[in-house]
Coordinates of C-alpha atoms in Angstrom, one line a residue:
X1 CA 59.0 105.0 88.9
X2 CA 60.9 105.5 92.4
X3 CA 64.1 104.0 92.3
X4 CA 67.8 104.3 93.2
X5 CA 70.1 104.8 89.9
X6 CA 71.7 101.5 90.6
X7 CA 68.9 99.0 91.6
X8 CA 68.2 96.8 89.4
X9 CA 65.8 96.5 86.4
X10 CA 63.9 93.6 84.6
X11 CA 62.9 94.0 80.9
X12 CA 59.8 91.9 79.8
X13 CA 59.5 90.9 76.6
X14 CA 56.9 88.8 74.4
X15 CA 57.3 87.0 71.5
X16 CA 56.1 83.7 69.5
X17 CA 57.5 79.9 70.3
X18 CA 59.6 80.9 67.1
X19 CA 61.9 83.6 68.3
X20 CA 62.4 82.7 72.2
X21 CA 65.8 81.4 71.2
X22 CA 67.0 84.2 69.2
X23 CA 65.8 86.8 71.8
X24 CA 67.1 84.9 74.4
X25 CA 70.1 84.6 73.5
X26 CA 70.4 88.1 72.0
X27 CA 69.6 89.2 75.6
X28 CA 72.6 87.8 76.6
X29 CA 74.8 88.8 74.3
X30 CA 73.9 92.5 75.5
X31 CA 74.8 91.7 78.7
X32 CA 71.6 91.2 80.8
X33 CA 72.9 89.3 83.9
X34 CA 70.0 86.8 83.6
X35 CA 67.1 85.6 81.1
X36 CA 64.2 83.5 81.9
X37 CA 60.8 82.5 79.7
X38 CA 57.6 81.6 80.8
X39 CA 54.0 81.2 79.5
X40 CA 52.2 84.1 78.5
X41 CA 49.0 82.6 79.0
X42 CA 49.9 80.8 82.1
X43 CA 46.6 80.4 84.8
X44 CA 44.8 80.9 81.5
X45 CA 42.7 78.8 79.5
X46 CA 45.4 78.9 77.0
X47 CA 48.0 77.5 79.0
X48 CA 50.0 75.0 78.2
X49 CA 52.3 72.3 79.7
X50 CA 55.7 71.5 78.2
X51 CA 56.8 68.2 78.8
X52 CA 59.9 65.7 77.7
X53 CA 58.5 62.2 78.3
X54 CA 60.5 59.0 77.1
X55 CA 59.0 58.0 73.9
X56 CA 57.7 61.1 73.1
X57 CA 59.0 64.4 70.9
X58 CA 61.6 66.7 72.6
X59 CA 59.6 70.0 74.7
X60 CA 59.7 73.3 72.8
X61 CA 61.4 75.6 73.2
X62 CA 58.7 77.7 74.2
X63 CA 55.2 77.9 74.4
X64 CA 53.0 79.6 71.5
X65 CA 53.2 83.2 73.2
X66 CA 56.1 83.4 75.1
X67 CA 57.3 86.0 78.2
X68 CA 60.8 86.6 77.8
X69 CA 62.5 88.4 81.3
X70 CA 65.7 89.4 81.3
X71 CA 67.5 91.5 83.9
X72 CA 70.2 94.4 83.6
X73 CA 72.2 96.6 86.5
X74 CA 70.1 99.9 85.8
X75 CA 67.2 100.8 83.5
X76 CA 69.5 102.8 81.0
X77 CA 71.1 98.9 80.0
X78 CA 67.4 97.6 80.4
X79 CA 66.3 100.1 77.9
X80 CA 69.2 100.3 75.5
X81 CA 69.0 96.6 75.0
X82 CA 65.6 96.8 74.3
X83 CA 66.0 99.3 71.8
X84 CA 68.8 96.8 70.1
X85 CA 66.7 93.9 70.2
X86 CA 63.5 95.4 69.0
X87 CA 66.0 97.1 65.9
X88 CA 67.1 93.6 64.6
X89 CA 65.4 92.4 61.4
X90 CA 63.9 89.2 63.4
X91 CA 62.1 91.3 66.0
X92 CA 59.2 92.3 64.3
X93 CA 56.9 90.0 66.6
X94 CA 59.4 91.0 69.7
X95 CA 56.9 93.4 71.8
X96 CA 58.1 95.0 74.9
X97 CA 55.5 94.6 77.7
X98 CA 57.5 96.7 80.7
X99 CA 60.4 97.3 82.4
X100 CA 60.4 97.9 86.1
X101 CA 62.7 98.0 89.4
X102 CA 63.6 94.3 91.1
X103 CA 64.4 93.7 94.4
X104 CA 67.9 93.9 94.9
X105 CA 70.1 90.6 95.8
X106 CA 73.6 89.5 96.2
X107 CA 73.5 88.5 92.5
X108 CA 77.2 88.5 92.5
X109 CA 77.1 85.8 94.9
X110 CA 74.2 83.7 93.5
X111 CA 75.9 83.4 89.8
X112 CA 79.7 82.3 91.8
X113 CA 77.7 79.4 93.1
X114 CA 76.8 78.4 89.5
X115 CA 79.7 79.4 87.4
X116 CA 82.4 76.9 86.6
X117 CA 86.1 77.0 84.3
X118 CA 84.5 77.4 80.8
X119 CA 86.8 75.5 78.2
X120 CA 87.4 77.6 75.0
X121 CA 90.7 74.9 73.9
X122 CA 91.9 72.0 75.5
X123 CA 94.3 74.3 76.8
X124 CA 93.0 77.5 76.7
X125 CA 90.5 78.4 80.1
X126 CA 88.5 80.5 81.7
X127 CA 88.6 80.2 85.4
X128 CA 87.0 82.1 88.3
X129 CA 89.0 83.4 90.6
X130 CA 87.9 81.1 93.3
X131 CA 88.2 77.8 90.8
X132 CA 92.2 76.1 90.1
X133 CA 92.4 75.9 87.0
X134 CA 92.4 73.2 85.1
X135 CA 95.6 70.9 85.0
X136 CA 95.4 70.8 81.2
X137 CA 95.2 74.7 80.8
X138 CA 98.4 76.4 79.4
X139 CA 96.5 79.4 79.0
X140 CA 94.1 80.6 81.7
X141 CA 92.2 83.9 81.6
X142 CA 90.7 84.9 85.1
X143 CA 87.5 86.4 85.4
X144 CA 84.8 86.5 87.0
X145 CA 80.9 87.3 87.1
X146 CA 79.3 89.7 89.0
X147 CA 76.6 92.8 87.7
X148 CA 77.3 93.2 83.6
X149 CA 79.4 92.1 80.9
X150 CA 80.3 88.7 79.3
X151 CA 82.0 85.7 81.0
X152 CA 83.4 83.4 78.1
X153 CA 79.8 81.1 78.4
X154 CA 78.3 82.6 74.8
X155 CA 78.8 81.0 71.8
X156 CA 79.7 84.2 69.8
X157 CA 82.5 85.0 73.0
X158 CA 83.7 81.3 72.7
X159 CA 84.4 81.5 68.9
X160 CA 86.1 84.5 68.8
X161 CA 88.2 83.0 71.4
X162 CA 88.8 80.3 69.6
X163 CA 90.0 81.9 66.6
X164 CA 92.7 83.8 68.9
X165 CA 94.1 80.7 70.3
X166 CA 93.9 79.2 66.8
X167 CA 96.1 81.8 65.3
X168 CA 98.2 82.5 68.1
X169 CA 101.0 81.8 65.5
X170 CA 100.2 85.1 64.1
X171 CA 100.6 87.4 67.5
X172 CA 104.2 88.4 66.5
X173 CA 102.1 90.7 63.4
X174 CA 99.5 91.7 66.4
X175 CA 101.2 94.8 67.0
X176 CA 98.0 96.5 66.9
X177 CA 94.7 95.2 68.4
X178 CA 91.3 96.8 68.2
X179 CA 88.0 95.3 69.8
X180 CA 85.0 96.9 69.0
X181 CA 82.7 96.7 71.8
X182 CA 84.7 95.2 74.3
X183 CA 82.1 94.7 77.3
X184 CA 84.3 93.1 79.7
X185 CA 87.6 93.0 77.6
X186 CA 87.4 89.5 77.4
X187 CA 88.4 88.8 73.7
X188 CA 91.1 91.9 74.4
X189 CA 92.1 90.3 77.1
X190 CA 92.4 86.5 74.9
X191 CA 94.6 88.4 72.9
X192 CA 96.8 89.7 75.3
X193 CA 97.5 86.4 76.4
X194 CA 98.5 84.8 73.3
X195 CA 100.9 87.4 72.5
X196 CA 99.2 90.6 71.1
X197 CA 100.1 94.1 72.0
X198 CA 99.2 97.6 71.3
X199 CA 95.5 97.0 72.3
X200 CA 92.5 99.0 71.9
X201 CA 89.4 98.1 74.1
X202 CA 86.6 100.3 73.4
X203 CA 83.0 100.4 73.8
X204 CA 80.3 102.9 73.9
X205 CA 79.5 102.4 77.2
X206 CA 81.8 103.4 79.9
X207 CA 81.1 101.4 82.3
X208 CA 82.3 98.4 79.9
X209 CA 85.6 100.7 79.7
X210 CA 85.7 100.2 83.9
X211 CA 85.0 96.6 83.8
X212 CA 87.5 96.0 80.9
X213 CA 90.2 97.8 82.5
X214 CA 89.8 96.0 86.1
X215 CA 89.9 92.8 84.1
X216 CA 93.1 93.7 82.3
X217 CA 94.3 94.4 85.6
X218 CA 93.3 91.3 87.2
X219 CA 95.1 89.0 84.2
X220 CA 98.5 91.2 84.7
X221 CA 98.2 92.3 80.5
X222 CA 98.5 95.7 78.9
X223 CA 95.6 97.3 76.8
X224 CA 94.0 101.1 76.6
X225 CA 90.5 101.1 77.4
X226 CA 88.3 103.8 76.1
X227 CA 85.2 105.2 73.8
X228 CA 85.2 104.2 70.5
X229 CA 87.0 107.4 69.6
X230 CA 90.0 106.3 70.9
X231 CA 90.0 103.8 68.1
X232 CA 92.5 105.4 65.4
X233 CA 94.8 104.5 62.7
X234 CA 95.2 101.1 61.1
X235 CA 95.5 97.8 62.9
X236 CA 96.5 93.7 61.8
X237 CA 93.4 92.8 64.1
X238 CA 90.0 93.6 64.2
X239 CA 87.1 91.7 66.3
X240 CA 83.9 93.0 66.9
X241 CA 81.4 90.7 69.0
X242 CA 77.9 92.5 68.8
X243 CA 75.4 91.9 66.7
X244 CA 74.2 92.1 63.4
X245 CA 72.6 95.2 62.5
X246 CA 75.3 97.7 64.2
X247 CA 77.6 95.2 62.5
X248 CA 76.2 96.3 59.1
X249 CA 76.6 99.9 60.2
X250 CA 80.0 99.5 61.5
X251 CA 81.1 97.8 58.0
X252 CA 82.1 101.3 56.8
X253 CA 84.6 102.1 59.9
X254 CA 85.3 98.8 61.2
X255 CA 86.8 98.6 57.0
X256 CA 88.6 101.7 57.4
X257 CA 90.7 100.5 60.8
X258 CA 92.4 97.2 58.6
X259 CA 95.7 97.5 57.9
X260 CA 97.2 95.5 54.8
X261 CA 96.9 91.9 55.2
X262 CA 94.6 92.3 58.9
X263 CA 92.3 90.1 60.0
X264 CA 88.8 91.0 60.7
X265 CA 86.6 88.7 63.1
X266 CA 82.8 89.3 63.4
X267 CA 80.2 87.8 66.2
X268 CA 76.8 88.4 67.2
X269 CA 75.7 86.8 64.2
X270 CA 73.0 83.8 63.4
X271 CA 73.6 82.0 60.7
X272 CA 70.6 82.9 58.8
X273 CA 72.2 86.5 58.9
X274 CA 75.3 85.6 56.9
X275 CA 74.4 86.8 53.3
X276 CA 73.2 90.3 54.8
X277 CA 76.7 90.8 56.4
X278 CA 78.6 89.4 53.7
X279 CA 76.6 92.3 51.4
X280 CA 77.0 94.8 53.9
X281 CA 80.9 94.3 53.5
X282 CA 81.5 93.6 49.9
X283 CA 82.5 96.9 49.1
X284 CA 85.4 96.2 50.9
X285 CA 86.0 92.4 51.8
X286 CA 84.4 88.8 51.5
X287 CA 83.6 87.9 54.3
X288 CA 83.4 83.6 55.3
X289 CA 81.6 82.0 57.8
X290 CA 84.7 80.3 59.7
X291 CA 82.9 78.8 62.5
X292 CA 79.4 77.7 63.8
X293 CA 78.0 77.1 67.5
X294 CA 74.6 76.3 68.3
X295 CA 72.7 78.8 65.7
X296 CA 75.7 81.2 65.9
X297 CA 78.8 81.9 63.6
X298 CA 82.0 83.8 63.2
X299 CA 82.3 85.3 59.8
X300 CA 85.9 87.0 59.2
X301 CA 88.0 88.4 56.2
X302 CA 91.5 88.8 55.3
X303 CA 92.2 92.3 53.8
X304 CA 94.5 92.1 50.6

């Protein structure tokens, strides 16, 4: 394949009517930029409509076979997601069909025209940098879109969110913050701003260490931004925003970085996954399901 290290790439997928929501949304959660689904047997004999007339039953979802396309800032992201999706215990029907060079655009440019403040409180915002914010908002995070990373829109990023602002009556014992897998340091960042300190962003990728930094920078708060080795010692707070199966794999380590009495918050996790997480942590805490958003929840624990 002849391409620059930085065009951009498009991973196909397909899968059954079933799991276009899962993947789809699982796409997004490992930061493709965009996701769209189409007929797999479109100008087939197999095709078929989807329609929402008055009167009749909602459309699907999707159609029986279903293309999934989703598009990342190089092929390295386009393959590594793939190799996440494809390892979850849902994905056994999930069959890669290619992934290939795109044209390049002003992406940047088309998703600004689209993105709006994204409420996570009544008064705790999200705003682009080109938006005012709210007059309601007390609390206003500013970031905004452009080639990777998440943007406050998923449910999983909304909920964890949530639970900051929430407990922001317990920031004066958030001396010490880790978030594993930080992306673009968003839920760092939400903690920053309701009063935590001593904050560890890290993430495996270090381009997510770039982005989350440049973000801390743009909302005037302190964290360290780095590889998940930089994660050491004990901490009050713990949030993790991935997705299920590294979840399980983390529960070992993730365990191990709670001090007494710290909070951990888990996303990236469908609600039908809930009794595999809670097992995977048992050893070591009960987790709860402490929130739920369209298929998604947030399970978290509170260690003794």
């Amino acid at each position: 394949m002849n391409s620059s290290p930085s065009s951009l790439h498009e991973l196909i997928l397909i899968c059954r009517e079933d799991d276009v929501e899962t993947v789809s949304d699982a796409l997004m959660e490992v930061d493709s930029l965009a996701v769209s689904v189409e007929d797999a047997d479109a100008d087939t004999d197999a095709e078929k409509a989807l329609f929402g007339e008055p009167g009749m039953p909602a459309p699907k979802l999707g159609w029986e076979r279903s293309v999934v396309k989703a598009l990342f800032a190089s092929e390295a992201e386009a393959t590594e997601a793939a190799t996440l999706v494809l390892a979850q215990d849902w994905a056994r029907d999930v069959h890669v069909q290619t992934i290939q060079a795109v044209e390049e655009q002003d992406w940047v440019r088309l998703t600004q025209s689209q993105f709006a403040p994204v409420e996570i409180t009544p008064e705790f915002w999200i705003v682009p940098s080109w938006h005012e914010a709210p007059p309601q908002a007390k609390t206003v995070m500013r970031l905004d879109p452009g080639l990777a990373f998440g943007t406050g829109t998923h449910p999983t990023t909304r909920m964890c969110l949530r639970w900051i602002a929430r407990h922001r009556d317990l920031a004066p014992t958030w001396q010490r913050v880790l978030d594993y897998g930080c992306g673009s340091g968003i839920l760092a960042i939400g903690a920053a701003l309701h009063g935590a300190h001593g904050i560890d962003a890290v993430d495996i990728d270090p381009a997510a260490v770039t982005a989350t930094l440049a973000n801390a920078a743009a909302n005037q708060v302190q964290l360290h931004a780095a590889l998940p080795d930089a994660a050491q010692g004990l901490y009050p707070l713990v949030i993790a925003n991935i997705l299920a199966t590294p979840l399980k794999l983390l529960a070992p380590l993730l365990s191990a970085h709670l001090a007494p009495g710290a909070d951990l918050i888990l996303a990236g996790i469908l609600e039908r996954q809930a009794e595999e997480l809670q097992q995977a942590y048992a050893p070591w805490l009960q987790l709860e399901v402490s929130d739920r958003e369209d298929g998604w929840i947030l399970m978290t624990a509170r260690r003794a």
